[in-house]
Coordinates of C-alpha atoms and ligand atoms in Angstrom, one line a residue:
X1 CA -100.7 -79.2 -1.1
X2 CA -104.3 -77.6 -1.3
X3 CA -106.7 -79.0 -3.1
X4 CA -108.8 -77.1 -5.8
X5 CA -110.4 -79.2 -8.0
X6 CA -111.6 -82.4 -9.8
X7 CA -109.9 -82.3 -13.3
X8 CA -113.3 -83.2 -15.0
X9 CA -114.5 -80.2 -13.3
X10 CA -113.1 -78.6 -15.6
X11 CA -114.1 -78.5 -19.4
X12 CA -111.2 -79.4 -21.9
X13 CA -109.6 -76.0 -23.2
X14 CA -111.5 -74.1 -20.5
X15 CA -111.0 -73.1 -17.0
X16 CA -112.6 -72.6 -13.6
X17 CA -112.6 -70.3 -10.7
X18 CA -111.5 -71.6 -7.5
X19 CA -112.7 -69.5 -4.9
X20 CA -110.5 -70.2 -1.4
X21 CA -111.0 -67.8 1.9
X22 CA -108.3 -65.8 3.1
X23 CA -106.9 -65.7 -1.0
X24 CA -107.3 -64.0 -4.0
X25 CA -109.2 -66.5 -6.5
X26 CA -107.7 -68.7 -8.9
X27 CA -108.2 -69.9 -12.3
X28 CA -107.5 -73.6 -13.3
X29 CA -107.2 -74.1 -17.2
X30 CA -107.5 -77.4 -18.7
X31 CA -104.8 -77.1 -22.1
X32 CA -104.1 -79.9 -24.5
X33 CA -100.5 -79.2 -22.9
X34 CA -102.1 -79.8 -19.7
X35 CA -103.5 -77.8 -16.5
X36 CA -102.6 -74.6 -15.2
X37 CA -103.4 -72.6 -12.3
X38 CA -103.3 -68.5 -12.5
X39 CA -104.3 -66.0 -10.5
X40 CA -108.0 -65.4 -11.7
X41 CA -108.3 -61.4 -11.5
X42 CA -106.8 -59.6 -14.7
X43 CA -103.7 -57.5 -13.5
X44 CA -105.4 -54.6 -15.4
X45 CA -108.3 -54.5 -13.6
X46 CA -110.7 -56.5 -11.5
X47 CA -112.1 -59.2 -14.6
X48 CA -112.0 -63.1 -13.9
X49 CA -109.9 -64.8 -16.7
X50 CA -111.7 -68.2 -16.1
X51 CA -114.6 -65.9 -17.7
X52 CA -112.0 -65.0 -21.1
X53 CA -111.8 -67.1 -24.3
X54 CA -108.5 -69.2 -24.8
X55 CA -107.1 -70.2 -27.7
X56 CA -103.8 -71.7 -28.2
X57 CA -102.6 -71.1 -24.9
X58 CA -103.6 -67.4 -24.4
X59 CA -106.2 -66.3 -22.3
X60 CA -107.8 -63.2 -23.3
X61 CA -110.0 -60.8 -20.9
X62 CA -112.9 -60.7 -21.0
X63 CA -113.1 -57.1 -19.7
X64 CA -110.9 -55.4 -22.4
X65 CA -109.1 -57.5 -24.3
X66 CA -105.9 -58.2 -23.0
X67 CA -104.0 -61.5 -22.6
X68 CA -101.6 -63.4 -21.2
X69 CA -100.1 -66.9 -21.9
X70 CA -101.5 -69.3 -19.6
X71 CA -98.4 -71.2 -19.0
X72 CA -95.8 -68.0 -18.3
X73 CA -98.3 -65.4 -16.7
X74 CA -96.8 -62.8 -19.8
X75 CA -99.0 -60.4 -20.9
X76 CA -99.2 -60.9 -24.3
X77 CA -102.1 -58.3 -25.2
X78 CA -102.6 -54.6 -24.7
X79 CA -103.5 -53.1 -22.2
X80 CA -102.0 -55.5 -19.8
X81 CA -98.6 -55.3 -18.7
X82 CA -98.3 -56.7 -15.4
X83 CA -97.9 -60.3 -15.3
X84 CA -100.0 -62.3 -14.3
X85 CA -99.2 -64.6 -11.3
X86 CA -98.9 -68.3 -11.7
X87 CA -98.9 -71.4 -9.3
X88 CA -97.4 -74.8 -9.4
X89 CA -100.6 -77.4 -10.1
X90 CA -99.7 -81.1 -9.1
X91 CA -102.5 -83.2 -10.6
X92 CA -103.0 -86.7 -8.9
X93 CA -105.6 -89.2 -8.9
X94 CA -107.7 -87.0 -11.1
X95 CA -107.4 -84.1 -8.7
X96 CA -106.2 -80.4 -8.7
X97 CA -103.9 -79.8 -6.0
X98 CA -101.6 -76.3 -5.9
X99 CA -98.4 -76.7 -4.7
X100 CA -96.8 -74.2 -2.0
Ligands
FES201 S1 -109.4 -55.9 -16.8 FE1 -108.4 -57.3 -18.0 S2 -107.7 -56.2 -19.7 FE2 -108.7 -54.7 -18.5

């Protein structure tokens, strides 16, 4: 397992950007349903999602508006199509790890 965060790193019903070398980022949202790790770059172009509002489960991009549930990856919001990649999070001791 790889460690990415503390959870009180990030805010309640918000997310952060977890920069790790040799990867493409990754977001980690912190949902009343619990946390989530996503790719961070919008599969419609080149936006970080940690950056996008959320509500109810759905992060929406910043860039141009599309969304995708957090928990699924589905886009859920025009333009985006392409789902978005997400990653097992295993949360322990009050850390972030991602599972591979
Ligand atoms: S870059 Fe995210 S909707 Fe266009």
């Amino acid at each position: 397992m790889m460690y990415l965060c503390e959870v009180s790193d990030v805010a309640e019903g918000a997310a952060k950007r977890i920069d790790l070398p040799e990867r493409p980022p990754l977001a980690v949202f912190r949902l009343p349903a619990g946390i989530f790790v996503t790719d961070d770059t919008c599969t419609h172009g080149l936006a970080s999602l940690s950056e996008g509002e959320i509500d109810d489960g759905v992060v929406e991009c910043p860039w141009h508006q599309g969304a995708f549930d957090i928990a699924t990856g589905k886009p859920c919001g025009a333009p985006c199509t392409i789902p978005l990649r997400t990653h097992r999070a295993v949360v322990s001791d009050g850390k972030v790890f991602l599972e591979e």
